[in-house]
Coordinates of C-alpha atoms in Angstrom, one line a residue:
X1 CA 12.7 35.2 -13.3
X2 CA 9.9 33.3 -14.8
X3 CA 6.8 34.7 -12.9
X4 CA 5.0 31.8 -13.8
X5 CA 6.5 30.0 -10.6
X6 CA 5.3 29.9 -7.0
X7 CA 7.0 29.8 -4.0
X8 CA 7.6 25.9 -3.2
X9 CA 6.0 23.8 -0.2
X10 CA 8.5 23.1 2.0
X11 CA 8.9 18.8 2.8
X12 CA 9.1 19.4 6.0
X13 CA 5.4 18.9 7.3
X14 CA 5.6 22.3 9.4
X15 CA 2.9 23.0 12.0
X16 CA 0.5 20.4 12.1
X17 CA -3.3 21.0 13.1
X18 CA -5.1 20.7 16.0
X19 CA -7.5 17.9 16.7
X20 CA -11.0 19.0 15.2
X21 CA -13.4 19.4 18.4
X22 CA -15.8 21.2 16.1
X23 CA -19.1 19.3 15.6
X24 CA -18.2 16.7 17.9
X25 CA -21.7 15.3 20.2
X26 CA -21.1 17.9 22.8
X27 CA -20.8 16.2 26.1
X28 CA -17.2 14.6 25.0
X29 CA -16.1 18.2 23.4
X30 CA -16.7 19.5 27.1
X31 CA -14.5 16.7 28.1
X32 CA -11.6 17.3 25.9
X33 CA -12.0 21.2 26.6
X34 CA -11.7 21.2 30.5
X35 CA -9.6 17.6 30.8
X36 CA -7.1 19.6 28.2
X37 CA -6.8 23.0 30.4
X38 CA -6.9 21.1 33.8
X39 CA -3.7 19.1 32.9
X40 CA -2.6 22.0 30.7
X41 CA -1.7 19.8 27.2
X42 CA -3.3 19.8 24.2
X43 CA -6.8 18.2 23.0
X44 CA -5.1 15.9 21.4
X45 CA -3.8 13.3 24.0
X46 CA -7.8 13.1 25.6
X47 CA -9.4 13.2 22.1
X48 CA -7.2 10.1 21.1
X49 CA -7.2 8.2 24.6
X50 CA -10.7 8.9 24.3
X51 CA -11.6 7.2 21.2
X52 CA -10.0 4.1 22.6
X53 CA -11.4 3.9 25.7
X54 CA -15.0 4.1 23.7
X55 CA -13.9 1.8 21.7
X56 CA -12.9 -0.5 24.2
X57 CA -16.4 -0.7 25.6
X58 CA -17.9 -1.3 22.4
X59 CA -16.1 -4.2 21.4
X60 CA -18.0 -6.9 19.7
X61 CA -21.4 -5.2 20.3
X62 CA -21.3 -2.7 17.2
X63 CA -19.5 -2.8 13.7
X64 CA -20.1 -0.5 11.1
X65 CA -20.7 -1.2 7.2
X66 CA -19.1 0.5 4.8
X67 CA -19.3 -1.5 2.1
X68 CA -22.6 -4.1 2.5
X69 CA -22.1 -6.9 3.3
X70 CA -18.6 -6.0 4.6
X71 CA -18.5 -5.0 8.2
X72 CA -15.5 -2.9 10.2
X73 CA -15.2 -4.0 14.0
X74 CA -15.3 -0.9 16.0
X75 CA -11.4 -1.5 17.4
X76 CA -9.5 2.0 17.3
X77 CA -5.7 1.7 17.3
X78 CA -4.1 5.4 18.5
X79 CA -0.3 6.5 19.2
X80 CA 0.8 9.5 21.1
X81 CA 4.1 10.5 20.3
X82 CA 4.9 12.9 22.8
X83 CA 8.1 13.5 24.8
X84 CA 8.9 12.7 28.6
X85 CA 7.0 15.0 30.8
X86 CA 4.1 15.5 29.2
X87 CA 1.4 14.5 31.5
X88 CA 0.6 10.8 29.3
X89 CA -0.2 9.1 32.2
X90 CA -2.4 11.9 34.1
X91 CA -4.5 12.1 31.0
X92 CA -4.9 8.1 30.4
X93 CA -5.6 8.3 34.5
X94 CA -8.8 10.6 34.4
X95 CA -10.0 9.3 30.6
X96 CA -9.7 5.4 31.8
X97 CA -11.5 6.4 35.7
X98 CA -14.7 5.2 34.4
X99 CA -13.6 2.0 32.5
X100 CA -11.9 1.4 35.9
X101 CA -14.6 2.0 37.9
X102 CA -17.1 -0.3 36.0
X103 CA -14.3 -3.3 36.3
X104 CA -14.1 -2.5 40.4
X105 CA -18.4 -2.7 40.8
X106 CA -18.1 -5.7 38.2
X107 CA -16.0 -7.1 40.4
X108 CA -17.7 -7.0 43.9
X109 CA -20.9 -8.4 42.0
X110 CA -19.0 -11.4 41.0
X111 CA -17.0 -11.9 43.8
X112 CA -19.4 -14.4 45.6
X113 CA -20.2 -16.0 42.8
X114 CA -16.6 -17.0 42.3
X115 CA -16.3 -17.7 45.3
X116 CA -18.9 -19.8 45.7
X117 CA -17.2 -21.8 42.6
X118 CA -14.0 -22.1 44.4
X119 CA -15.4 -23.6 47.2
X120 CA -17.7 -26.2 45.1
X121 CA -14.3 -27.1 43.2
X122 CA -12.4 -27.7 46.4
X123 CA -15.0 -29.8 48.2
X124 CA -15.4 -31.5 45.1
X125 CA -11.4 -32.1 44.7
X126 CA -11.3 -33.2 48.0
X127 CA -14.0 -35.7 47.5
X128 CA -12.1 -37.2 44.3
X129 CA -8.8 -37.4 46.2
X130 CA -11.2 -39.4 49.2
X131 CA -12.5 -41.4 46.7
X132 CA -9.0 -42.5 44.5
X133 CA -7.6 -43.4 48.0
X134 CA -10.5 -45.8 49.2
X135 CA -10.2 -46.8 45.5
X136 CA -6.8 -47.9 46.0
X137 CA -7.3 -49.7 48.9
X138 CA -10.3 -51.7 47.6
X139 CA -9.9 -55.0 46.8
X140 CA -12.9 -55.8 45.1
X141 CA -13.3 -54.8 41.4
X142 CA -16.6 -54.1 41.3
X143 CA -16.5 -51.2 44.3
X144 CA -13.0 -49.9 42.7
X145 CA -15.5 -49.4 39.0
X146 CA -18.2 -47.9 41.0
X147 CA -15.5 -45.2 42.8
X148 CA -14.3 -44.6 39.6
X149 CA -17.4 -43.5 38.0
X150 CA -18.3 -41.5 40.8
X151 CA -15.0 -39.7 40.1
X152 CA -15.8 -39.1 36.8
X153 CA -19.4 -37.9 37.3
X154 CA -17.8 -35.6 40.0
X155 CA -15.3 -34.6 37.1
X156 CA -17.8 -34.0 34.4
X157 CA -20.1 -31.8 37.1
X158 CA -17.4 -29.5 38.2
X159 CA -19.0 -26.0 37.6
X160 CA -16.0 -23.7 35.6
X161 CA -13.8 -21.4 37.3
X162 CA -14.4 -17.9 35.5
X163 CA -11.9 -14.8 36.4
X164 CA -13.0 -11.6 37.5
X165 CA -14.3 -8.9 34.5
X166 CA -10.7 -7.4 33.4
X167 CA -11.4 -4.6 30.2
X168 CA -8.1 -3.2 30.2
X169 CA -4.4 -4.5 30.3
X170 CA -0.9 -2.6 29.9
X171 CA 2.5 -4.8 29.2
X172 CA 1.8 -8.6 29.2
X173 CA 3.0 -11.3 26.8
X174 CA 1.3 -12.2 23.6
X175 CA 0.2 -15.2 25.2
X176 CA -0.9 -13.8 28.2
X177 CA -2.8 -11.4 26.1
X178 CA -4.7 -14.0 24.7
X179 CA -5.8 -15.4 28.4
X180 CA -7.3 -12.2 29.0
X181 CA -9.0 -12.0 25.8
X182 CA -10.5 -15.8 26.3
X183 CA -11.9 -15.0 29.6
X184 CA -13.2 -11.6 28.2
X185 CA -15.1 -12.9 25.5
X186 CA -12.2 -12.1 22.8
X187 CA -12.0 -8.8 24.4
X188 CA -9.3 -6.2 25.7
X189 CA -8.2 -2.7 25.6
X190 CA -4.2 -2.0 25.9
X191 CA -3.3 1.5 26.9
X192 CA 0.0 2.1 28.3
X193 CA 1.6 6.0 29.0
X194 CA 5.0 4.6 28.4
X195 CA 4.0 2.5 25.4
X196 CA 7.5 0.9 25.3
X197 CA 6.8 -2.1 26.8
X198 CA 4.1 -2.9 24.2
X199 CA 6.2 -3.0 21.9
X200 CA 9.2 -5.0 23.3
X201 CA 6.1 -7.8 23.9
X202 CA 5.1 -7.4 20.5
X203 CA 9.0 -7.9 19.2
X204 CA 9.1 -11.1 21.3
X205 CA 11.7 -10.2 24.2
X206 CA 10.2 -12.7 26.0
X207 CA 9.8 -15.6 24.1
X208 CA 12.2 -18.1 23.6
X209 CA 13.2 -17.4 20.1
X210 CA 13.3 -13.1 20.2
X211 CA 11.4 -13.5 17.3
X212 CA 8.5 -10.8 16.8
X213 CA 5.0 -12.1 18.1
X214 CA 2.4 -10.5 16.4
X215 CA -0.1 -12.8 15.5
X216 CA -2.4 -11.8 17.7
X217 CA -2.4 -8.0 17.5
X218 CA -2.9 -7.7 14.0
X219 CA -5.5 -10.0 13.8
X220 CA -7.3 -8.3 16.7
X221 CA -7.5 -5.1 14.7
X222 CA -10.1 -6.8 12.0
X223 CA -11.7 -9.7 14.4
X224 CA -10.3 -12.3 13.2
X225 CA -9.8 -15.8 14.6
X226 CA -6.9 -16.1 17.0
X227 CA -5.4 -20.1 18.1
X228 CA -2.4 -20.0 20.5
X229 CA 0.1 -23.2 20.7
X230 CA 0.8 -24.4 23.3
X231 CA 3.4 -27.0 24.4
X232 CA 2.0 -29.6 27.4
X233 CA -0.6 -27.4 27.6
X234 CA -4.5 -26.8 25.7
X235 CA -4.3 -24.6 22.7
X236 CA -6.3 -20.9 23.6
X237 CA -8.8 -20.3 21.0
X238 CA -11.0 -17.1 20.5
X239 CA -13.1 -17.4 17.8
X240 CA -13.2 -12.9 16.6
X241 CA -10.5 -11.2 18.6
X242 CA -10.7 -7.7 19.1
X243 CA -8.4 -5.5 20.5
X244 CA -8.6 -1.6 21.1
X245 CA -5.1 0.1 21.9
X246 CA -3.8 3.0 23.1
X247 CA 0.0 4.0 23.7
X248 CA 2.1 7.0 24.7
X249 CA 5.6 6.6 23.3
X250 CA 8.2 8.8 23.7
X251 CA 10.0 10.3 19.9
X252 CA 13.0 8.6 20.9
X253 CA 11.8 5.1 22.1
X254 CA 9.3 5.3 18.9
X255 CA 12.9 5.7 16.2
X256 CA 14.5 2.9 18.4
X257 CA 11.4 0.6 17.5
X258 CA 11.2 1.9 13.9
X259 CA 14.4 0.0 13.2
X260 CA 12.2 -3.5 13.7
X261 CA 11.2 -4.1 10.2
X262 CA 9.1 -6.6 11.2
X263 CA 6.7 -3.8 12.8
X264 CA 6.4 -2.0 8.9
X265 CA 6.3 -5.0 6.8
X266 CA 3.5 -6.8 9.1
X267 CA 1.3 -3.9 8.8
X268 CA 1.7 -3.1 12.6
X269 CA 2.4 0.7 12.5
X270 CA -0.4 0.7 9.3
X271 CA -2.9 0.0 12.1
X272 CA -1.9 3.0 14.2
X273 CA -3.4 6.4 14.3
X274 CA -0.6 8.6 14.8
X275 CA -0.6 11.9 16.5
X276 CA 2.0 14.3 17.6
X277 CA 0.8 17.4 19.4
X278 CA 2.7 19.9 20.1
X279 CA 4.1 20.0 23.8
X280 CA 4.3 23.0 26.1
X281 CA 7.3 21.9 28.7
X282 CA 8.8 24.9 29.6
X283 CA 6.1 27.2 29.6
X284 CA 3.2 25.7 31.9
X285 CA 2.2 27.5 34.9
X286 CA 0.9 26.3 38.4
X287 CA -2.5 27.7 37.5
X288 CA -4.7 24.6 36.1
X289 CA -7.9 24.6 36.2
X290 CA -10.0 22.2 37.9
X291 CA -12.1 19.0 36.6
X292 CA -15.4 20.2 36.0
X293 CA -17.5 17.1 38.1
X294 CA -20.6 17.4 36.0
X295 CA -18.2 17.1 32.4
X296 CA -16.6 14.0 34.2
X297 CA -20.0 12.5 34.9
X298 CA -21.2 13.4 31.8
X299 CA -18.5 11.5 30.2
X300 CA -18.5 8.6 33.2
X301 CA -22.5 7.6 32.4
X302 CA -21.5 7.8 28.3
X303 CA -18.9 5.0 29.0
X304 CA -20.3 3.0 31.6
X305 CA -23.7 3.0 29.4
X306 CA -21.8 1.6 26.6
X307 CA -19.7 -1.0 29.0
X308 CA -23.2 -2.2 30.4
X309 CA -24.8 -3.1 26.8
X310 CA -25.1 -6.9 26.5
X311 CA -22.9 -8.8 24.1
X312 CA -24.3 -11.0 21.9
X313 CA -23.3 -13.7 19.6
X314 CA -23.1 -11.4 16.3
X315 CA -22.3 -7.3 16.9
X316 CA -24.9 -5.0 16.0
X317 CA -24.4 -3.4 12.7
X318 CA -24.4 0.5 12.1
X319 CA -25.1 1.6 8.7
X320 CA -24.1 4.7 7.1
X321 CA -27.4 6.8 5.9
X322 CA -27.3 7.8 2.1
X323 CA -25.9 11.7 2.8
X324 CA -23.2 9.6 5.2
X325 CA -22.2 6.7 2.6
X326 CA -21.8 9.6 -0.3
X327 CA -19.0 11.4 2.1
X328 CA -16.8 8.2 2.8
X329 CA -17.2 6.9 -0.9
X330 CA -15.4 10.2 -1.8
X331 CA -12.8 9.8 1.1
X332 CA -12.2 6.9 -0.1
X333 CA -11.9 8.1 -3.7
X334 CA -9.6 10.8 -2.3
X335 CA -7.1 8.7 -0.5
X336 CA -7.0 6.1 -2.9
X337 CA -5.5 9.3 -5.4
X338 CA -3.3 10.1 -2.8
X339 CA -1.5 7.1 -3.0
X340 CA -0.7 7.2 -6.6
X341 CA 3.2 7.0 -7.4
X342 CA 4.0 10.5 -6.6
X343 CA 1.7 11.4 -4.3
X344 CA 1.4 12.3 -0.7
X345 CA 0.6 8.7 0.3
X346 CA 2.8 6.8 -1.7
X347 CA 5.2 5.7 0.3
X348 CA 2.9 4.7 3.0
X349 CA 0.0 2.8 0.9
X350 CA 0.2 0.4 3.7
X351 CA -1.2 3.1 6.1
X352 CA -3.5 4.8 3.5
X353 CA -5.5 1.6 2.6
X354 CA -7.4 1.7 6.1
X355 CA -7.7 5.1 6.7
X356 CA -11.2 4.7 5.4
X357 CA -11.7 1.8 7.3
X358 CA -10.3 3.8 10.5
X359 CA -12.5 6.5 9.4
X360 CA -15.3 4.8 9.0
X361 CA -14.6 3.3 12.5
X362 CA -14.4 6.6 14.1
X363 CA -17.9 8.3 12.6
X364 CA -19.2 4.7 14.5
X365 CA -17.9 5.7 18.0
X366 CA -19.0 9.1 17.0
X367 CA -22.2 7.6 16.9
X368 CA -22.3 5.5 19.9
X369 CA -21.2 8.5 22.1
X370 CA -24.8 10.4 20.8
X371 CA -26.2 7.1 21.1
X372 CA -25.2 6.7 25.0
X373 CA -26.1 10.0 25.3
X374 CA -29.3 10.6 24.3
X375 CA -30.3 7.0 25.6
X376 CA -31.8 6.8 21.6
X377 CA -31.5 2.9 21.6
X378 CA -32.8 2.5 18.2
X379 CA -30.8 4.8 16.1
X380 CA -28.5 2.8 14.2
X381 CA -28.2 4.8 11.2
X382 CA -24.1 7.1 11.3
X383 CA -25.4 10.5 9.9
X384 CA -23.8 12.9 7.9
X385 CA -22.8 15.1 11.2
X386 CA -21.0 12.4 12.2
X387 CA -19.2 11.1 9.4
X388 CA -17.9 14.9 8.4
X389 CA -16.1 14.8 11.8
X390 CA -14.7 12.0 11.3
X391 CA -13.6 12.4 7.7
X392 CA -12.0 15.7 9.4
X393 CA -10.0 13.4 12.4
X394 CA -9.2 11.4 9.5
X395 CA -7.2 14.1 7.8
X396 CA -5.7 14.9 11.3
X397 CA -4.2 11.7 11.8
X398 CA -3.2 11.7 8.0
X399 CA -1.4 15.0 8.4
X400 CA 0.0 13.3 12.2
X401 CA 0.9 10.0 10.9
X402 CA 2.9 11.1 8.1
X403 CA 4.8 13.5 10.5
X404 CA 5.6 10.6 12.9
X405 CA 6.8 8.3 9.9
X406 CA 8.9 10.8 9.0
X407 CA 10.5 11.6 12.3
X408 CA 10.9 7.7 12.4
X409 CA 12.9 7.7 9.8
X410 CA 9.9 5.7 7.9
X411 CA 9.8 8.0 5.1
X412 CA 12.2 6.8 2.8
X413 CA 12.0 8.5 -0.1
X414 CA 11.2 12.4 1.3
X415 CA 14.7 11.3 2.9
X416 CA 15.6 10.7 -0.2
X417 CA 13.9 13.9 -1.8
X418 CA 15.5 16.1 0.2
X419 CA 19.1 14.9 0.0
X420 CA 18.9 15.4 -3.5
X421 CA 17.2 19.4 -2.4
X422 CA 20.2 19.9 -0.4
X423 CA 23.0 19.0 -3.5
X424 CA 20.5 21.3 -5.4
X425 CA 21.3 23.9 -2.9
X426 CA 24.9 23.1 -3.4
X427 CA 24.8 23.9 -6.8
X428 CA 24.5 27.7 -6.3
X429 CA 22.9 28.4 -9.7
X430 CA 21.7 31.2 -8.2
X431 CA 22.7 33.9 -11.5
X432 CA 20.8 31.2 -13.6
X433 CA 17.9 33.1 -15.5
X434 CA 16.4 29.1 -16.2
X435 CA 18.4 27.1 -13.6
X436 CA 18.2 23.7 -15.1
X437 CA 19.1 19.9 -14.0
X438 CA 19.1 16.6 -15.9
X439 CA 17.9 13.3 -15.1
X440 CA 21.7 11.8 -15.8
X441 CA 23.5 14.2 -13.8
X442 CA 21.2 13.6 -10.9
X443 CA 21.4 9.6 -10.8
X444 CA 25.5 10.1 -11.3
X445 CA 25.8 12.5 -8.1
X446 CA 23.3 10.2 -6.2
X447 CA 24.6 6.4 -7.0
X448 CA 24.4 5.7 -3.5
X449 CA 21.2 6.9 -2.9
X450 CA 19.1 5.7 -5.4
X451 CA 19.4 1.6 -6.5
X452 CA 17.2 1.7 -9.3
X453 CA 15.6 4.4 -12.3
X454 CA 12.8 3.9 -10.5
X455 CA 13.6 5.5 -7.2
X456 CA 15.1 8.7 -8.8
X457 CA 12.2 9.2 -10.7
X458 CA 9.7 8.7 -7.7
X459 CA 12.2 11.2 -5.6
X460 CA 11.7 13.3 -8.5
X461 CA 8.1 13.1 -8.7
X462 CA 8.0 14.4 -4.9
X463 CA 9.9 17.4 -5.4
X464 CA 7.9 18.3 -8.6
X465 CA 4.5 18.1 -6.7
X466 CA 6.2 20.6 -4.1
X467 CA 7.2 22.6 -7.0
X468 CA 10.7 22.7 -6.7
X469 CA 11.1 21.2 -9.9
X470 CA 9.2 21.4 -13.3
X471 CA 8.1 18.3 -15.2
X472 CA 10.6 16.4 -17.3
X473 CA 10.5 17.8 -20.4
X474 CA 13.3 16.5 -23.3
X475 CA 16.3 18.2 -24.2
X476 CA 18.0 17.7 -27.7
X477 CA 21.8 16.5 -27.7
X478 CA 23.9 14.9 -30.4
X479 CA 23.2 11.4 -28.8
X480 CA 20.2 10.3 -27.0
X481 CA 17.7 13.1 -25.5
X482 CA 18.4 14.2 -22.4
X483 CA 15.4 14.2 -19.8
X484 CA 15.7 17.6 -18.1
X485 CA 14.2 19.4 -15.2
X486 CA 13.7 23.4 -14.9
X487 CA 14.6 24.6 -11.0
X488 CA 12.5 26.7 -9.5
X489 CA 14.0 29.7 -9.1
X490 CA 12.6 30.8 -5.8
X491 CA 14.9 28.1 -4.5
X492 CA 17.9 30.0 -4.5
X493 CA 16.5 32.9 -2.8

């Protein structure tokens, strides 16, 4: 055996990390740590229901420049996949209590104030209704003009009817979606613990046509402009949408959606921060521990400070300091490798080109958490603490996301990879010294597989990173060179 080999990495993604609490500001570590052992999951679920509930009070005060003069909005975009049973909706209960709580006092202050403007806008309709019947009853034209204009003047002075403060939705329509958004200054936050009926909104089971309707969730993600059509009825216009979005979806509802192409080729799912942690159903004990009240206060007054910060008409910009902007410049260097053909993010380059972005996104709320906490108001600068953590939740969702794709059946080609590992494996070359394969012989066993050259050789190209195969290297025959590959032999043991 040539002793020159190593054992290869297996494609399957194997046990996937942990979400990195280390270095996070320390009042929402505390959180994840005793929310986690009181409901008896994993950090996970809170660290990535937390970052969108921060997120979701942030919206449209902060962005963050990564590149000057280009500015990320501060929307976060996460996706649990984790199976039935696994407390989604007690964990998005005790992270969204104090979003919840803010909308509830919200409310009572604005409730006589609303009131008051329903009872203007009555006496005022009742008034125009007076005045169009003496109107038609009048004979003389000159008092019919006069009741008229007092109908318009009442018109033009009715005072507008605003809805209550609502920060977070579940399952609505697109169009409804954009409703709430108007009325909330372009705002929302959708988390859902059965994240299903998102996505049957978002595929259009309610529209007319069943066509997907996504127009206004992928423009939310990077505040753009949203306009909404409709028939017999005023367009709904919202100048920078931004959305912040959290779901729970169960591995087998998430494959069913993966079949909705529309979802991958829009650049839905490349929005998403995937996680999949690892479930303990089956082994849990009556024995949880209590919520610490001081940790939930703790992470209460964080939130609530951030939901009380006034909006203005342009978001506050958070730049990266020098130590900061050096570590994302070489993320970004590093995942733009990473999707070279070949490579880890390859067939995913959708998803890779914002992981910086998302990143860069995440060291913000980072930020904004110390920035709650320490009541620092004038610290705008993301430091160098804060940007390693997030480059480090970066790699988790990297490591996550590509595990979810490839339960999804999303990862075409490692499909693709390993059918071609497992004819290897038929082969049985095992009493081969130098077990080799060609190019030809793989294309002519695979016809079905692969439609193009192309596809074997980037197939080819993921099994020799893995090292299961040598580089192509050229074989002499009496025609044309044959383009051969050496096995690895510690694949037949």
């Amino acid at each position: 055996m040539d002793l020159s080999w190593e054992l290869p990495i297996p494609l399957d993604y194997g046990q996937l990390p942990k979400f990195p609490i280390e270095g996070l500001p320390e009042p929402i570590k505390r959180f994840f740590v005793n929310g986690s052992e009181h409901c008896d999951v994993e950090y996970d679920q809170f660290a990535v229901t937390s970052l969108a509930a921060i997120s979701t009070s942030v919206q449209k005060k902060f962005c963050i420049e990564t590149n000057a003069p280009y500015c990320e909005p501060l929307a976060f975009w996460g996706l649990i996949s984790s199976p039935s049973g696994s407390r989604k909706s007690s964990v998005q209960a005790i992270v969204l209590k104090p979003i919840q709580e803010w909308e509830r006092d919200k409310r009572k202050e604005e409730s006589s104030e609303i009131k008051r403007i329903i009872s203007s806008i009555f006496a005022m309709d009742a008034r125009i209704k007076e005045l169009h019947r003496l109107s038609a009853k009048s004979d003389d034209p000159d008092e019919r003009k006069n009741l008229l204009i007092e109908i318009d003047e009442i018109e033009a002075g009715k005072p507008e009817l605003r809805s209550y403060t609502s920060v977070l939705v579940e399952d609505v329509t697109p169009e409804c979606l954009s409703l709430v958004m108007r009325e909330n200054s372009g705002r929302t936050g959708v988390f859902s613990a059965e994240g299903s009926g998102f996505f049957e909104m978002a595929r259009g089971r309610y529209s007319g046509e069943g066509t997907p309707q996504l127009g206004i969730y992928l423009k939310s993600y990077s505040g753009e402009s949203v306009r909404v059509n409709r028939l017999s009825r005023d367009p709904i216009s919202i100048d920078s949408a931004v959305m912040s979005i959290c779901l729970a979806v169960q591995p087998e509802i998430l494959r069913d959606h993966a079949r909705q192409k529309a979802f991958r080729y829009s650049g839905l799912w490349a929005r998403f921060c995937f996680s999949m942690p690892p479930h303990n159903i089956g082994e849990r004990t009556l024995r949880r521990q209590p919520l610490d009240e001081g940790v939930l206060s703790e992470y209460g007054n964080i939130v609530k400070t951030l939901l009380d910060l006034p909006l203005s008409d342009q978001p506050t910009v958070l730049r990266l300091s020098a130590e900061a902007q050096a570590l994302w410049d070489q993320f970004w260097h590093d995942v733009e490798h990473q999707m070279k053909e070949g490579h880890e993010l390859a067939s995913f380059r959708d998803w890779g080109a914002k992981l910086p972005g998302a990143t860069a996104r995440i060291a913000g709320l980072l930020h904004l958490i110390r920035y709650a906490y320490n009541q620092n108001r004038g610290d705008l600068e993301v430091g160098e603490l804060d940007m390693v953590s997030a480059i480090k939740i970066g790699f988790y969702f990297k490591a996550h996301t590509l595990a979810v794709f490839d339960s999804m059946g999303s990862d075409n080609m490692r499909d693709k990879a390993r059918g071609v590992l497992a004819w290897l494996q038929s082969l049985n070359k095992r009493g081969d010294p130098e077990p080799t394969i060609t190019r030809r012989e793989i294309q002519a066993s695979h016809q079905s597989r692969f439609g193009t050259a192309k596809e074997v050789d980037e197939a080819m190209s993921i099994l020799i990173e893995h090292g299961y195969l040598s580089h192509p290297f050229k074989q002499p025959t009496k025609g044309r060179p044959s383009v051969c590959y050496r096995i690895n032999p510690h694949f037949y043991k």
